[in-house]
Amino acid sequence: MEFPADAFLPGPRVTIPGAVGGSLSDLTFAAKDLFDVAGHRTGGGNPDWAATHPVPTTHAWAVQALLGAGANLVGKTVTCEISLGILGFNAFDGTPPNPAAPGCLPGGSSSGSASAVAAGLCDIALGTDSGGSVRVPSSLCGLYGMRPSLGAVSMEGVCRQAPTYDTVGWFARDAATFARAAEVLLGTPLPAPEAAGLLVAEDAFAFADPDLADALRPAVARIGAFIGGATATSIAEPGELEVWASQRNILQRAESWQTFRGWIEAVNPRFGFNVARNLTMASSITSEQVALANVARRRVVERARLLLEGGALLCTPTTPFTAPPLGLPLSELDRYSARIGLLTSFAGLVGLPQISLPVATIGGKPAGLSLIGWRGADARLAAIAKALEANA
Amino acid sequence: MEFPADAFLPGPRVTIPGAVGGSLSDLTFAAKDLFDVAGHRTGGGNPDWAATHPVPTTHAWAVQALLGAGANLVGKTVTCEISLGILGFNAFDGTPPNPAAPGCLPGGSSSGSASAVAAGLCDIALGTDSGGSVRVPSSLCGLYGMRPSLGAVSMEGVCRQAPTYDTVGWFARDAATFARAAEVLLGTPLPAPEAAGLLVAEDAFAFADPDLADALRPAVARIGAFIGGATATSIAEPGELEVWASQRNILQRAESWQTFRGWIEAVNPRFGFNVARNLTMASSITSEQVALANVARRRVVERARLLLEGGALLCTPTTPFTAPPLGLPLSELDRYSARIGLLTSFAGLVGLPQISLPVATIGGKPAGLSLIGWRGADARLAAIAKALEANA
């Protein structure tokens, strides 16, 4: 059961003008309700989170960085509860619209941020991405969006979920604007838009709906040509990506339970059923399961290093499908969520930067193509997106 | 985290005058928000239950029975969410006060019904008891309350939970009033207040706090004298009551998941964490576990038949403790709930009638003594309670 919501939180809009004369002074931005804005409660998409946490007295680092660069905060946006959710519905705050696919889910957990940018309500929006929460709404809403390298953008002042997965990401409608925010948030000028070739992850493409995979191919060819040739590859041995996804699920959920268990124990908060169910399952993960999953994680890191450390980029569909319709029962939503994990787990397990590019539509609904680089390639990914856009 | 609530639902009070000239015309009653009252939404203690079920067009059988006998409905009362909860807190509707133990939990799930009667806001209140939801608040709030034999009072028009456990029960402050309602709800005049002796379940007493057990002993002696002698006994072999409780838990939870799964799948409702957690654990119960628990259940039925079919009554503490304080963390609440199951499971597994009598206080807080009879002994239990009160 989803009910409609605005992209922004209800009530008076939280607005703060940016620093005068900054490089982003012509831009507006919004922040997911996991980011602290001094003097305003951080709601976390859950009424009991809001009620049991003090009003912050300082801005989150990323909010301050954008304000300091001149961008103007125009609101805080709806999020899935405590960042747990990948499709964008919220049993308390509602489901923000998907302006690019009316009647469909926006993706989450940075649902309102993607919705606000896609609707043209602001130029940039901050989100978080632990298991896909920027990448997925980027794909479903037709936006540029990045999950940076782990640690590349400070999480200070942002609700944590799973510390070895949590990242601050952002959205924009065009790559030039996206890149301007990248320079501020990554704290570095854009490098040359170069890479040591494009690796096309055929095993990842095989997980996507065939029409979606087909629709991405022209963009793959164009990007391959731009950065010096595309090579078909596989990320993993046959059957292995599914295992990686399940192990990522174990590790991220175990971390999230450690993050939230004390609060849950003290407060017995209200949750949508699926959120509480997933936390309950997380609470039963054993240390043996975590140890085994960490072995698998090391294998993924080794494989990623082999593929990407030399400067190549890997390309995959961002999501296996376009935006699912509203009104699906829980078991179907669960199947969609599980399929997403097949494509988002690789970058998450290794802490890699991944940018989603809005390169295709299928039946009128957008789908994103992802470029994944080695750790630290964040600004280069933004530069390549910008150059591709300029050369389109 | 509990927040305070009234015993009655917020908003305009649901009131219906009873039939003119009926036997209960001088009495007022309230109904737990699991009972249908025509023209008013049945909330079930959960906002999404209320929102996804139609307004009933007829009264629940028990509501109609009391109205038909002249009793005047003065309100609907707060319940634990969809009857799942034994301590009386509700993350949405709040926690009704315990007038007999200020600052403490009222017990549940018929929390508001017990609270309203204990506060003198009405004379009788309807509740439901699947795993102890009338017996426990009776004990904690110092009331007369009964779980009837399975099927003795129609569940028509009442939200189900676990069909082989669900019963309609009721509360009153005094045994005479309790007995008047019994005649109406059980549809039979009171029989003679007789029994073939009193069996004192020493193994059940051993589960109670020692001061609580001690405080009940004078009443045990008085009841024993009244019905022809008390005999110390054990319900089960050593260690067996704990097993029965765990097997009752499996069976009742498995049934409750079957009851609610379709709604949960369609609606993904909001719940307090503990409710969703328990439903999640229920969803993982296997058919092998259910089959094994049913073997244990047959053993309990055989044992009950041996003890009680000849007309003796079994007496146990209703709860192992007096009302727990407000504000406990979830893990402590879970420990209280688990201890309660040690004492409530016997009657539930066998479908036996059990009445709780407010016979003692410990440190100013009430505790109930239970009498359990064989199936069909319901009216006799009410008659004995009335006679004991008259002879006090």
PDB file of C-alpha atoms in Angstrom, chain A residues 103-359:
ATOM      1  CA  GLY A 103       2.276   5.986 -11.814  1.00  0.00           C
ATOM      2  CA  CYS A 104       5.543   4.240 -11.009  1.00  0.00           C
ATOM      3  CA  LEU A 105       7.846   4.011  -8.037  1.00  0.00           C
ATOM      4  CA  PRO A 106      10.738   6.518  -7.957  1.00  0.00           C
ATOM      5  CA  GLY A 107      13.316   4.163  -6.463  1.00  0.00           C
ATOM      6  CA  GLY A 108      14.956   4.765  -3.120  1.00  0.00           C
ATOM      7  CA  SER A 109      15.994   5.239  -0.527  1.00  0.00           C
ATOM      8  CA  SER A 110      16.832   8.751  -1.816  1.00  0.00           C
ATOM      9  CA  SER A 111      13.351   8.855  -3.315  1.00  0.00           C
ATOM     10  CA  GLY A 112      12.426  12.467  -2.664  1.00  0.00           C
ATOM     11  CA  SER A 113      15.803  13.798  -3.772  1.00  0.00           C
ATOM     12  CA  ALA A 114      15.535  12.051  -7.128  1.00  0.00           C
ATOM     13  CA  SER A 115      11.893  13.055  -7.465  1.00  0.00           C
ATOM     14  CA  ALA A 116      12.621  16.718  -6.738  1.00  0.00           C
ATOM     15  CA  VAL A 117      15.434  16.931  -9.289  1.00  0.00           C
ATOM     16  CA  ALA A 118      13.481  15.024 -11.932  1.00  0.00           C
ATOM     17  CA  ALA A 119      10.519  17.359 -11.449  1.00  0.00           C
ATOM     18  CA  GLY A 120      12.738  20.414 -11.838  1.00  0.00           C
ATOM     19  CA  LEU A 121      12.068  21.557  -8.268  1.00  0.00           C
ATOM     20  CA  CYS A 122      15.807  21.979  -7.689  1.00  0.00           C
ATOM     21  CA  ASP A 123      19.027  21.548  -9.681  1.00  0.00           C
ATOM     22  CA  ILE A 124      20.942  19.199  -7.392  1.00  0.00           C
ATOM     23  CA  ALA A 125      19.902  16.930  -4.540  1.00  0.00           C
ATOM     24  CA  LEU A 126      21.924  15.113  -1.935  1.00  0.00           C
ATOM     25  CA  GLY A 127      21.236  11.472  -1.235  1.00  0.00           C
ATOM     26  CA  THR A 128      22.950   8.550   0.403  1.00  0.00           C
ATOM     27  CA  ASP A 129      23.857   5.260  -1.216  1.00  0.00           C
ATOM     28  CA  SER A 130      24.651   2.190   0.874  1.00  0.00           C
ATOM     29  CA  GLY A 131      23.075  -0.539  -1.235  1.00  0.00           C
ATOM     30  CA  GLY A 132      22.001   1.459  -4.275  1.00  0.00           C
ATOM     31  CA  SER A 133      19.998   4.350  -2.827  1.00  0.00           C
ATOM     32  CA  VAL A 134      21.334   6.960  -5.266  1.00  0.00           C
ATOM     33  CA  ARG A 135      22.053   4.684  -8.228  1.00  0.00           C
ATOM     34  CA  VAL A 136      18.604   3.094  -8.325  1.00  0.00           C
ATOM     35  CA  PRO A 137      16.475   6.275  -8.203  1.00  0.00           C
ATOM     36  CA  SER A 138      18.877   7.810 -10.747  1.00  0.00           C
ATOM     37  CA  SER A 139      18.070   4.998 -13.129  1.00  0.00           C
ATOM     38  CA  LEU A 140      14.329   4.915 -12.467  1.00  0.00           C
ATOM     39  CA  CYS A 141      13.896   8.709 -12.609  1.00  0.00           C
ATOM     40  CA  GLY A 142      16.258   9.341 -15.553  1.00  0.00           C
ATOM     41  CA  LEU A 143      18.958  11.315 -13.744  1.00  0.00           C
ATOM     42  CA  TYR A 144      22.685  11.546 -13.371  1.00  0.00           C
ATOM     43  CA  GLY A 145      23.579  10.137  -9.964  1.00  0.00           C
ATOM     44  CA  MET A 146      26.702   8.838  -8.289  1.00  0.00           C
ATOM     45  CA  ARG A 147      27.688   6.584  -5.481  1.00  0.00           C
ATOM     46  CA  PRO A 148      31.237   7.854  -4.757  1.00  0.00           C
ATOM     47  CA  SER A 149      34.161   5.814  -3.519  1.00  0.00           C
ATOM     48  CA  LEU A 150      33.719   4.846   0.112  1.00  0.00           C
ATOM     49  CA  GLY A 151      34.908   7.830   2.152  1.00  0.00           C
ATOM     50  CA  ALA A 152      35.262  10.216  -0.787  1.00  0.00           C
ATOM     51  CA  VAL A 153      32.529  12.497   0.596  1.00  0.00           C
ATOM     52  CA  SER A 154      32.254  12.938   4.342  1.00  0.00           C
ATOM     53  CA  MET A 155      29.287  11.281   6.071  1.00  0.00           C
ATOM     54  CA  GLU A 156      29.568  13.740   8.970  1.00  0.00           C
ATOM     55  CA  GLY A 157      26.114  14.825  10.046  1.00  0.00           C
ATOM     56  CA  VAL A 158      24.342  12.091   8.075  1.00  0.00           C
ATOM     57  CA  CYS A 159      22.403   9.183   9.600  1.00  0.00           C
ATOM     58  CA  ARG A 160      24.534   6.075   9.225  1.00  0.00           C
ATOM     59  CA  GLN A 161      23.247   2.711   8.159  1.00  0.00           C
ATOM     60  CA  ALA A 162      26.108   0.328   7.389  1.00  0.00           C
ATOM     61  CA  PRO A 163      29.460   2.074   7.838  1.00  0.00           C
ATOM     62  CA  THR A 164      31.467   0.074   5.308  1.00  0.00           C
ATOM     63  CA  TYR A 165      28.804   0.749   2.663  1.00  0.00           C
ATOM     64  CA  ASP A 166      27.506   4.245   3.448  1.00  0.00           C
ATOM     65  CA  THR A 167      28.260   7.007   0.957  1.00  0.00           C
ATOM     66  CA  VAL A 168      26.976  10.509   0.210  1.00  0.00           C
ATOM     67  CA  GLY A 169      25.845  10.860  -3.396  1.00  0.00           C
ATOM     68  CA  TRP A 170      23.979  13.415  -5.474  1.00  0.00           C
ATOM     69  CA  PHE A 171      21.672  13.837  -8.453  1.00  0.00           C
ATOM     70  CA  ALA A 172      21.351  16.268 -11.350  1.00  0.00           C
ATOM     71  CA  ARG A 173      19.357  16.391 -14.571  1.00  0.00           C
ATOM     72  CA  ASP A 174      22.379  17.203 -16.752  1.00  0.00           C
ATOM     73  CA  ALA A 175      25.993  16.135 -16.600  1.00  0.00           C
ATOM     74  CA  ALA A 176      27.403  19.670 -16.608  1.00  0.00           C
ATOM     75  CA  THR A 177      25.499  20.574 -13.433  1.00  0.00           C
ATOM     76  CA  PHE A 178      26.329  17.184 -11.988  1.00  0.00           C
ATOM     77  CA  ALA A 179      30.012  17.834 -12.601  1.00  0.00           C
ATOM     78  CA  ARG A 180      29.905  21.265 -10.954  1.00  0.00           C
ATOM     79  CA  ALA A 181      28.541  19.684  -7.784  1.00  0.00           C
ATOM     80  CA  ALA A 182      31.165  16.946  -8.113  1.00  0.00           C
ATOM     81  CA  GLU A 183      33.985  19.457  -7.969  1.00  0.00           C
ATOM     82  CA  VAL A 184      32.599  20.879  -4.737  1.00  0.00           C
ATOM     83  CA  LEU A 185      31.664  17.628  -3.045  1.00  0.00           C
ATOM     84  CA  LEU A 186      34.802  15.738  -4.117  1.00  0.00           C
ATOM     85  CA  GLY A 187      36.942  18.823  -3.483  1.00  0.00           C
ATOM     86  CA  THR A 188      38.888  18.468  -6.711  1.00  0.00           C
ATOM     87  CA  PRO A 189      38.776  19.960 -10.190  1.00  0.00           C
ATOM     88  CA  LEU A 190      37.630  17.614 -12.934  1.00  0.00           C
ATOM     89  CA  PRO A 191      40.446  15.619 -14.538  1.00  0.00           C
ATOM     90  CA  ALA A 192      40.676  14.818 -18.237  1.00  0.00           C
ATOM     91  CA  PRO A 193      37.770  12.607 -19.433  1.00  0.00           C
ATOM     92  CA  GLU A 194      39.950   9.579 -20.090  1.00  0.00           C
ATOM     93  CA  ALA A 195      39.953   5.900 -19.209  1.00  0.00           C
ATOM     94  CA  ALA A 196      41.947   2.823 -20.153  1.00  0.00           C
ATOM     95  CA  GLY A 197      39.076   1.285 -22.076  1.00  0.00           C
ATOM     96  CA  LEU A 198      35.536   0.175 -21.376  1.00  0.00           C
ATOM     97  CA  LEU A 199      34.759  -3.300 -20.050  1.00  0.00           C
ATOM     98  CA  VAL A 200      31.212  -4.376 -20.832  1.00  0.00           C
ATOM     99  CA  ALA A 201      29.986  -6.646 -18.050  1.00  0.00           C
ATOM    100  CA  GLU A 202      28.014  -9.158 -20.084  1.00  0.00           C
ATOM    101  CA  ASP A 203      27.095 -11.172 -17.004  1.00  0.00           C
ATOM    102  CA  ALA A 204      25.507  -8.061 -15.489  1.00  0.00           C
ATOM    103  CA  PHE A 205      23.690  -7.265 -18.733  1.00  0.00           C
ATOM    104  CA  ALA A 206      22.261 -10.790 -18.661  1.00  0.00           C
ATOM    105  CA  PHE A 207      20.430  -9.971 -15.414  1.00  0.00           C
ATOM    106  CA  ALA A 208      18.557  -7.074 -17.011  1.00  0.00           C
ATOM    107  CA  ASP A 209      15.276  -7.251 -18.866  1.00  0.00           C
ATOM    108  CA  PRO A 210      16.275  -7.982 -22.501  1.00  0.00           C
ATOM    109  CA  ASP A 211      14.598  -4.865 -23.886  1.00  0.00           C
ATOM    110  CA  LEU A 212      16.360  -2.740 -21.285  1.00  0.00           C
ATOM    111  CA  ALA A 213      19.741  -4.298 -22.094  1.00  0.00           C
ATOM    112  CA  ASP A 214      19.115  -3.742 -25.796  1.00  0.00           C
ATOM    113  CA  ALA A 215      18.162  -0.121 -25.225  1.00  0.00           C
ATOM    114  CA  LEU A 216      21.460   0.542 -23.449  1.00  0.00           C
ATOM    115  CA  ARG A 217      23.656  -0.897 -26.234  1.00  0.00           C
ATOM    116  CA  PRO A 218      23.877   2.239 -28.405  1.00  0.00           C
ATOM    117  CA  ALA A 219      25.152   4.206 -25.415  1.00  0.00           C
ATOM    118  CA  VAL A 220      27.640   1.453 -24.610  1.00  0.00           C
ATOM    119  CA  ALA A 221      28.961   1.659 -28.151  1.00  0.00           C
ATOM    120  CA  ARG A 222      29.186   5.435 -28.024  1.00  0.00           C
ATOM    121  CA  ILE A 223      31.024   5.431 -24.691  1.00  0.00           C
ATOM    122  CA  GLY A 224      33.319   2.692 -25.898  1.00  0.00           C
ATOM    123  CA  ALA A 225      34.204   4.744 -28.936  1.00  0.00           C
ATOM    124  CA  PHE A 226      34.739   7.832 -26.789  1.00  0.00           C
ATOM    125  CA  ILE A 227      37.184   6.236 -24.358  1.00  0.00           C
ATOM    126  CA  GLY A 228      39.038   4.014 -26.740  1.00  0.00           C
ATOM    127  CA  GLY A 229      37.250   0.768 -27.289  1.00  0.00           C
ATOM    128  CA  ALA A 230      34.785  -1.541 -25.591  1.00  0.00           C
ATOM    129  CA  THR A 231      35.643  -5.103 -24.556  1.00  0.00           C
ATOM    130  CA  ALA A 232      33.098  -7.688 -23.519  1.00  0.00           C
ATOM    131  CA  THR A 233      33.940  -9.224 -20.162  1.00  0.00           C
ATOM    132  CA  SER A 234      32.412 -10.935 -17.161  1.00  0.00           C
ATOM    133  CA  ILE A 235      32.680  -9.538 -13.672  1.00  0.00           C
ATOM    134  CA  ALA A 236      32.547 -12.980 -12.138  1.00  0.00           C
ATOM    135  CA  GLU A 237      32.432 -16.704 -12.816  1.00  0.00           C
ATOM    136  CA  PRO A 238      29.012 -18.026 -13.857  1.00  0.00           C
ATOM    137  CA  GLY A 239      26.650 -18.041 -10.878  1.00  0.00           C
ATOM    138  CA  GLU A 240      28.969 -15.961  -8.777  1.00  0.00           C
ATOM    139  CA  LEU A 241      27.247 -12.569  -8.997  1.00  0.00           C
ATOM    140  CA  GLU A 242      24.177 -14.063  -7.302  1.00  0.00           C
ATOM    141  CA  VAL A 243      26.373 -15.318  -4.471  1.00  0.00           C
ATOM    142  CA  TRP A 244      28.072 -11.947  -4.129  1.00  0.00           C
ATOM    143  CA  ALA A 245      24.693 -10.261  -3.895  1.00  0.00           C
ATOM    144  CA  SER A 246      23.550 -12.590  -1.139  1.00  0.00           C
ATOM    145  CA  GLN A 247      26.791 -12.086   0.767  1.00  0.00           C
ATOM    146  CA  ARG A 248      26.553  -8.292   0.375  1.00  0.00           C
ATOM    147  CA  ASN A 249      23.050  -8.552   1.753  1.00  0.00           C
ATOM    148  CA  ILE A 250      24.308 -10.432   4.804  1.00  0.00           C
ATOM    149  CA  LEU A 251      27.152  -8.007   5.483  1.00  0.00           C
ATOM    150  CA  GLN A 252      25.187  -4.824   4.947  1.00  0.00           C
ATOM    151  CA  ARG A 253      22.208  -6.045   6.972  1.00  0.00           C
ATOM    152  CA  ALA A 254      24.424  -7.207   9.814  1.00  0.00           C
ATOM    153  CA  GLU A 255      26.050  -3.783   9.928  1.00  0.00           C
ATOM    154  CA  SER A 256      22.700  -2.023   9.797  1.00  0.00           C
ATOM    155  CA  TRP A 257      21.416  -4.102  12.710  1.00  0.00           C
ATOM    156  CA  GLN A 258      24.458  -3.069  14.734  1.00  0.00           C
ATOM    157  CA  THR A 259      23.742   0.556  13.831  1.00  0.00           C
ATOM    158  CA  PHE A 260      20.073   0.521  14.807  1.00  0.00           C
ATOM    159  CA  ARG A 261      19.708  -2.185  17.455  1.00  0.00           C
ATOM    160  CA  GLY A 262      20.271   0.060  20.465  1.00  0.00           C
ATOM    161  CA  TRP A 263      17.702   2.551  19.279  1.00  0.00           C
ATOM    162  CA  ILE A 264      15.206  -0.192  18.451  1.00  0.00           C
ATOM    163  CA  GLU A 265      15.704  -1.833  21.845  1.00  0.00           C
ATOM    164  CA  ALA A 266      15.118   1.473  23.663  1.00  0.00           C
ATOM    165  CA  VAL A 267      12.278   2.845  21.544  1.00  0.00           C
ATOM    166  CA  ASN A 268      10.446  -0.123  19.926  1.00  0.00           C
ATOM    167  CA  PRO A 269       9.816   2.181  16.977  1.00  0.00           C
ATOM    168  CA  ARG A 270       7.063   1.903  14.415  1.00  0.00           C
ATOM    169  CA  PHE A 271       8.084   0.686  10.953  1.00  0.00           C
ATOM    170  CA  GLY A 272       6.492  -0.397   7.742  1.00  0.00           C
ATOM    171  CA  PHE A 273       6.223  -4.190   7.970  1.00  0.00           C
ATOM    172  CA  ASN A 274       8.905  -4.856   5.355  1.00  0.00           C
ATOM    173  CA  VAL A 275      11.421  -2.639   7.169  1.00  0.00           C
ATOM    174  CA  ALA A 276      10.867  -4.300  10.538  1.00  0.00           C
ATOM    175  CA  ARG A 277      10.886  -7.716   8.890  1.00  0.00           C
ATOM    176  CA  ASN A 278      14.241  -7.032   7.229  1.00  0.00           C
ATOM    177  CA  LEU A 279      15.695  -5.726  10.488  1.00  0.00           C
ATOM    178  CA  THR A 280      14.416  -8.831  12.273  1.00  0.00           C
ATOM    179  CA  MET A 281      16.096 -11.053   9.716  1.00  0.00           C
ATOM    180  CA  ALA A 282      19.238  -8.958  10.085  1.00  0.00           C
ATOM    181  CA  SER A 283      19.180  -9.510  13.846  1.00  0.00           C
ATOM    182  CA  SER A 284      19.482 -13.265  13.338  1.00  0.00           C
ATOM    183  CA  ILE A 285      22.615 -13.134  11.172  1.00  0.00           C
ATOM    184  CA  THR A 286      25.386 -15.036  12.937  1.00  0.00           C
ATOM    185  CA  SER A 287      29.055 -14.134  13.262  1.00  0.00           C
ATOM    186  CA  GLU A 288      29.841 -17.264  11.249  1.00  0.00           C
ATOM    187  CA  GLN A 289      27.708 -15.949   8.392  1.00  0.00           C
ATOM    188  CA  VAL A 290      29.496 -12.608   8.583  1.00  0.00           C
ATOM    189  CA  ALA A 291      32.911 -14.275   8.565  1.00  0.00           C
ATOM    190  CA  LEU A 292      31.994 -16.319   5.504  1.00  0.00           C
ATOM    191  CA  ALA A 293      30.569 -13.285   3.741  1.00  0.00           C
ATOM    192  CA  ASN A 294      33.791 -11.396   4.417  1.00  0.00           C
ATOM    193  CA  VAL A 295      35.742 -14.146   2.684  1.00  0.00           C
ATOM    194  CA  ALA A 296      33.495 -13.700  -0.320  1.00  0.00           C
ATOM    195  CA  ARG A 297      33.991  -9.936  -0.083  1.00  0.00           C
ATOM    196  CA  ARG A 298      37.767 -10.327  -0.301  1.00  0.00           C
ATOM    197  CA  ARG A 299      37.306 -12.395  -3.445  1.00  0.00           C
ATOM    198  CA  VAL A 300      35.186  -9.588  -4.951  1.00  0.00           C
ATOM    199  CA  VAL A 301      37.815  -6.987  -4.095  1.00  0.00           C
ATOM    200  CA  GLU A 302      40.524  -9.068  -5.780  1.00  0.00           C
ATOM    201  CA  ARG A 303      38.408  -9.449  -8.888  1.00  0.00           C
ATOM    202  CA  ALA A 304      37.631  -5.715  -8.985  1.00  0.00           C
ATOM    203  CA  ARG A 305      41.309  -4.840  -8.635  1.00  0.00           C
ATOM    204  CA  LEU A 306      42.192  -7.088 -11.551  1.00  0.00           C
ATOM    205  CA  LEU A 307      39.533  -5.527 -13.761  1.00  0.00           C
ATOM    206  CA  LEU A 308      39.748  -1.870 -12.812  1.00  0.00           C
ATOM    207  CA  GLU A 309      42.937  -0.859 -11.024  1.00  0.00           C
ATOM    208  CA  GLY A 310      44.627  -0.233 -14.355  1.00  0.00           C
ATOM    209  CA  GLY A 311      42.162   2.535 -15.165  1.00  0.00           C
ATOM    210  CA  ALA A 312      39.519   0.774 -17.223  1.00  0.00           C
ATOM    211  CA  LEU A 313      35.841   1.403 -16.567  1.00  0.00           C
ATOM    212  CA  LEU A 314      33.225  -1.282 -16.191  1.00  0.00           C
ATOM    213  CA  CYS A 315      29.788  -0.731 -17.598  1.00  0.00           C
ATOM    214  CA  THR A 316      26.583  -2.408 -16.410  1.00  0.00           C
ATOM    215  CA  PRO A 317      22.905  -1.641 -16.435  1.00  0.00           C
ATOM    216  CA  THR A 318      22.193   0.372 -13.271  1.00  0.00           C
ATOM    217  CA  THR A 319      18.939  -1.466 -12.634  1.00  0.00           C
ATOM    218  CA  PRO A 320      17.620  -4.627 -14.303  1.00  0.00           C
ATOM    219  CA  PHE A 321      14.293  -2.931 -15.091  1.00  0.00           C
ATOM    220  CA  THR A 322      12.578   0.414 -15.428  1.00  0.00           C
ATOM    221  CA  ALA A 323      10.406   1.858 -12.652  1.00  0.00           C
ATOM    222  CA  PRO A 324       7.912  -0.725 -11.295  1.00  0.00           C
ATOM    223  CA  PRO A 325       4.291   0.372 -11.076  1.00  0.00           C
ATOM    224  CA  LEU A 326       2.711   1.586  -7.854  1.00  0.00           C
ATOM    225  CA  GLY A 327       0.401  -0.735  -5.930  1.00  0.00           C
ATOM    226  CA  LEU A 328       2.308  -4.016  -6.037  1.00  0.00           C
ATOM    227  CA  PRO A 329       1.953  -6.513  -3.197  1.00  0.00           C
ATOM    228  CA  LEU A 330       4.916  -7.050  -0.900  1.00  0.00           C
ATOM    229  CA  SER A 331       6.100 -10.322  -2.419  1.00  0.00           C
ATOM    230  CA  GLU A 332       6.443  -8.676  -5.837  1.00  0.00           C
ATOM    231  CA  LEU A 333       8.213  -5.673  -4.360  1.00  0.00           C
ATOM    232  CA  ASP A 334      10.607  -8.110  -2.688  1.00  0.00           C
ATOM    233  CA  ARG A 335      11.382  -9.750  -6.024  1.00  0.00           C
ATOM    234  CA  TYR A 336      12.177  -6.373  -7.576  1.00  0.00           C
ATOM    235  CA  SER A 337      14.418  -5.473  -4.625  1.00  0.00           C
ATOM    236  CA  ALA A 338      16.288  -8.765  -4.835  1.00  0.00           C
ATOM    237  CA  ARG A 339      16.953  -8.331  -8.548  1.00  0.00           C
ATOM    238  CA  ILE A 340      18.393  -4.865  -7.949  1.00  0.00           C
ATOM    239  CA  GLY A 341      20.930  -6.319  -5.544  1.00  0.00           C
ATOM    240  CA  LEU A 342      22.422  -8.411  -8.356  1.00  0.00           C
ATOM    241  CA  LEU A 343      23.618  -5.200 -10.032  1.00  0.00           C
ATOM    242  CA  THR A 344      24.380  -2.889  -7.083  1.00  0.00           C
ATOM    243  CA  SER A 345      26.408  -5.238  -4.899  1.00  0.00           C
ATOM    244  CA  PHE A 346      29.696  -5.179  -6.834  1.00  0.00           C
ATOM    245  CA  ALA A 347      30.530  -1.493  -6.277  1.00  0.00           C
ATOM    246  CA  GLY A 348      29.174  -1.628  -2.737  1.00  0.00           C
ATOM    247  CA  LEU A 349      31.283  -4.601  -1.682  1.00  0.00           C
ATOM    248  CA  VAL A 350      34.477  -3.003  -3.003  1.00  0.00           C
ATOM    249  CA  GLY A 351      33.725   0.631  -2.148  1.00  0.00           C
ATOM    250  CA  LEU A 352      33.960   1.685  -5.795  1.00  0.00           C
ATOM    251  CA  PRO A 353      32.549   4.810  -7.428  1.00  0.00           C
ATOM    252  CA  GLN A 354      29.636   4.218  -9.779  1.00  0.00           C
ATOM    253  CA  ILE A 355      27.867   6.835 -11.878  1.00  0.00           C
ATOM    254  CA  SER A 356      24.505   6.227 -13.517  1.00  0.00           C
ATOM    255  CA  LEU A 357      23.870   7.959 -16.839  1.00  0.00           C
ATOM    256  CA  PRO A 358      20.310   8.498 -18.143  1.00  0.00           C
ATOM    257  CA  VAL A 359      20.977   7.151 -21.623  1.00  0.00           C
TER     258      VAL A 359
END
